[in-house]
Amino acid sequence: MMRFNTCILLLFMFGWRLSAQHDSRGAISTKITSNSVGEKRALVIGISDYQSNELKLNYADNDAFMFKNFLAQVEKVSDENICFLANEEATGMRIAQELKRIYAQSVSGDIVYIYFAGHGDVVDDFDEKIGYLLAFDSNANQEYNGVGGLVPLAYLNDKVLPKLTEKGIKVFLILDACRSGFIYKEGTQKNMGAIQSMFEQSIKFLSCGPNELSYESSELKHGYFTYYLIKGLAGEADSNLDSKIQYNEIDNYLYDKVNQSVSQKYHQSQIPTIKTQNSREVYKTVTLEDKSIVFGNLPKQNSPKADRVRGVLPTNVKDEVYEQVYQEFSDALRRKDFYGKPKSALELYNSAKLNPKIPSDLLTAMQSKLIEKLANSAQNLINDYINGNRDLPFANEFLKQAKHLEICLQLMDKEDYMYPRITASKLLLESYAVIRSKNYPGIKKAKKKLKEALSIVPNAAYIHNAMGMIYSWEQKNDSAHYHFNEARKLISTWSTPVHNISDNLISQNKFEEAKQLIDSSLGVKGVNANTYIQLGIVYENEGKYQLAEENYKKALTTQPNSSFIAQKLSNLYASKGAIIESQKWLDKAVQTDTLATLLRAGIAKYSSDHKIDLKQTESIFIQAIEQHPDLAELYTQYADFIALHYFNSQRKVLADSLYTKAIALDPYHVAAYSGKAWLNFKMRKKLESKKIMEEAIQNNTSQPLAYFNYADFLYEAYNDVQGAKQNYLKAIALNPLYIPSHTKLVGLAIQQNQVDEAIRFLTQTLIKHKEVPDLWNLLGDCYFHSGNFTDAVEAYNQALISDPTYAKVYSKLGKTELETNQFADAKNNYLLANLHNPYVNKKSDIAAYIIAMAKEKQRFGTPLQTRNLYKLAFEIDPTPTNGWLYANYLYLNQNPQEAITVSLSLLQNECSNKDKNDLIKLIVKSAIDLDDKKMCALYSKKLVFNENDQLDVLLTAVYCRYIGNDTCYDSSIIKVNQRFLGSNELKEHYSMHTIQNYILRP
């Protein structure tokens, strides 16, 4: 990409610019004619802040503003005759409309200045060099055939200039265009030569030599070459002070100023040269007033909106009624009421046309603005598609923008150079609506429209790419690859077709080929967000979650608001068991693009997670279907929702019809077949349900999910274990890393006591796929169920080595480490499990499991194991109940001091009256064992006794005997069941010290 300068008939400039970030420009030629006495008009365009970030420039708008001042102050062009378009105002359609307007207004003898500062590019289209000026809304992928946002140099050279000169108009065409950096330096000289060849028979001003670049100045806020060229033309180049500027004077002036400045600043050489038949020819005569004009720094903020916008309302429209007409029209455009309403812009324009008193130039202005607004809106969407945006809107938006272009075509002259481009774009948008919604019945029409578009613009890569997407969806992979590769040939630097081929390879489970394709294209296309996304998708499908996460997050640095990336990260963390992190990213995706995210996540699941009631959830489904009636996924999700929550026959029939609709819209939507089959099975249509599953496989032979769903169906509906195994294995044959099938096969092996077979299968798979944590996780499960806890721990740890944030194994590691008495490690892993997924790994559930294990160890283990387990349960879930269990165990096992310490710590926290009373009883009992009369007396006063509770009565007797009150002891102990006093149950409540000294002592 380059930014170049050209002046046809009067001045041709072409220069390569390089800023501190090494932006660049190119060369120039001039031809002088005598001054005209006619009207002077100008269209001045400067674009720095392109819509696409990749095209951003530094000072192009400043240069345009400086040139506008030059025209006004030196060439004396009146303000009302200068149309100044900067940045977002300078769209491709607006530039085209202003060129037509300036042609219509100009007459013989007039002088027209057309100045452009921004990007320019030359592409090699089947060995033909084709040049373009890039407007504000141009795409950054060099997709120029058939799209907007461009001004073809051929259009300027072959149509605009001849048409103007045929009317006797003298033209200055000054094009100052600079590359953004994504076209390599090796190609610049070829591009310069191609552009120069378009404007032969002209004197050339070259900003630099053939092996040099032209630099920008951050201090001047301009390029050195353009800055000094205008100063020179304003009079500073008049070295002999004769008020006549000759070409050799300009040449010497530029050499001294530009080369010296660049040499001092960048230690590089930049030598401008002028090639002309007569170097002594006079360019112009300058006045003292010209020489006094100083073009200093002109910051962007000093070019106010009022100065920038000219030529909006025709200057000869003075009547207030006409101004009101145009104001109402402008208000409609601002509201985006383009057409279809009584006060829409189109209706106002059509109404104005019927009024013979409305001036023709006002009608032309209204027509131009409406075409511009409609075309720009559609072009923005096309650019998003070309740029590979993963967050494209739904089909209805594509149809809406296609309608915009249909209105444009009704308003445009068929001879307009933009007419075929707009036609092709309309056909593309209509076709892409089918692609976006995966509306299978519309495929035939979509193909026909794309073929028609290709007949209009045969070398349009973006249309070939769309055709490839349709064939890929149809699973016609050879045809898909043909069209994607045609797109790649036409634009070797465009990454979107590469990513689409990669998507196609992924759909065929050819992950290595997909990675090789992406890797091989990096040197040509460079790395961008979509490249990282694509790599992330490949790695995610391979189960290499850490690598997938790294690439998604790299993509996020350049697309921080992408709902697609946020959704991918949410799904990724869910696959790893990190549910909290998954929810965070899901919420971010929902905030960015609610409906698209809900569709990908599942509307019903999201509603359930966020406690949205059934009635409201169903309302969401109905509204979504009304807005997007061609989305198969919507019908499937709605049918799943009904089948799950409603059981009457009428609702089941509705669900069945929704599944049928989904399959009709998209016969490759596997989930619809599965839902329909299960619904029919529950409706006791067993034979029909099995046929539906088999139909899913027939239409989706390359999708592992089809075989997986069928395997589940055979096992759960028919208890056909062998049939299920066969289909799980078929899914794995298509994708060796299809984890759902591996998981089900391991589950079956454990149920059938065939764990050794599963271990062999997984071990063999891991030889080639050691970076897949899911496989290590399943291997750990196998070892755990076979009682090989040491190898289970090793396998789970290997999962964490392959991905340190693979949260699925934390609870399993904790459970296994309990078996190997690794209590500290178990605690850490259980806490991590709770941190990442507190819904499944609740602390209360973990503690309950550990306490159950502690009670078992009381019977069959060692006291140390039991103590550590009670302690661990309390540390993980420090509730009064768990604390009491731990403290009670300490008390019963001759550690009364520790029991008191734990109990006192719990009393400092909030707890119920019952818990508080139980803890105080434990303190009193422990104090008795410690013979701590003071503590015993203090806490016994805080006790609340229940005279009908055997244990409370027994504690009263114990306390009375401890303080020596035998009367109290006798009256209390007699109330206690004597069988209880002789049972082992007594040992669960009192230490042996208390039993021997205060209960059973005569």
Short mmCIF file of C-alpha atoms in Angstrom, two decimals, residues 603-604 617-619 621-622 625 632-644 646 651 654-655 658-659:
data_model
loop_
_atom_site.label_atom_id
_atom_site.label_comp_id
_atom_site.label_asym_id
_atom_site.label_seq_id
_atom_site.Cartn_x
_atom_site.Cartn_y
_atom_site.Cartn_z
CA ILE A 603 -30.66 -19.75 25.40
CA ALA A 604 -32.22 -22.33 27.72
CA THR A 617 -37.39 -18.01 28.49
CA GLU A 618 -40.04 -19.16 26.03
CA SER A 619 -40.80 -15.54 25.22
CA PHE A 621 -37.23 -17.98 21.99
CA ILE A 622 -40.36 -16.71 20.23
CA ILE A 625 -37.41 -16.76 15.91
CA ALA A 632 -32.00 -23.80 12.36
CA GLU A 633 -30.17 -23.54 15.67
CA LEU A 634 -32.99 -21.45 17.13
CA TYR A 635 -35.66 -24.00 16.26
CA THR A 636 -33.57 -26.83 17.70
CA GLN A 637 -32.91 -25.03 20.97
CA TYR A 638 -36.57 -24.08 21.33
CA ALA A 639 -37.64 -27.68 20.65
CA ASP A 640 -35.11 -28.97 23.21
CA PHE A 641 -36.53 -26.52 25.75
CA ILE A 642 -40.11 -27.67 25.18
CA ALA A 643 -39.19 -31.37 25.22
CA LEU A 644 -37.39 -30.92 28.54
CA TYR A 646 -43.39 -29.77 29.00
CA ARG A 651 -46.40 -29.47 23.29
CA LEU A 654 -44.93 -28.59 18.62
CA ALA A 655 -41.41 -29.67 19.56
CA LEU A 658 -39.68 -27.40 15.36
CA TYR A 659 -37.08 -30.16 14.94
#
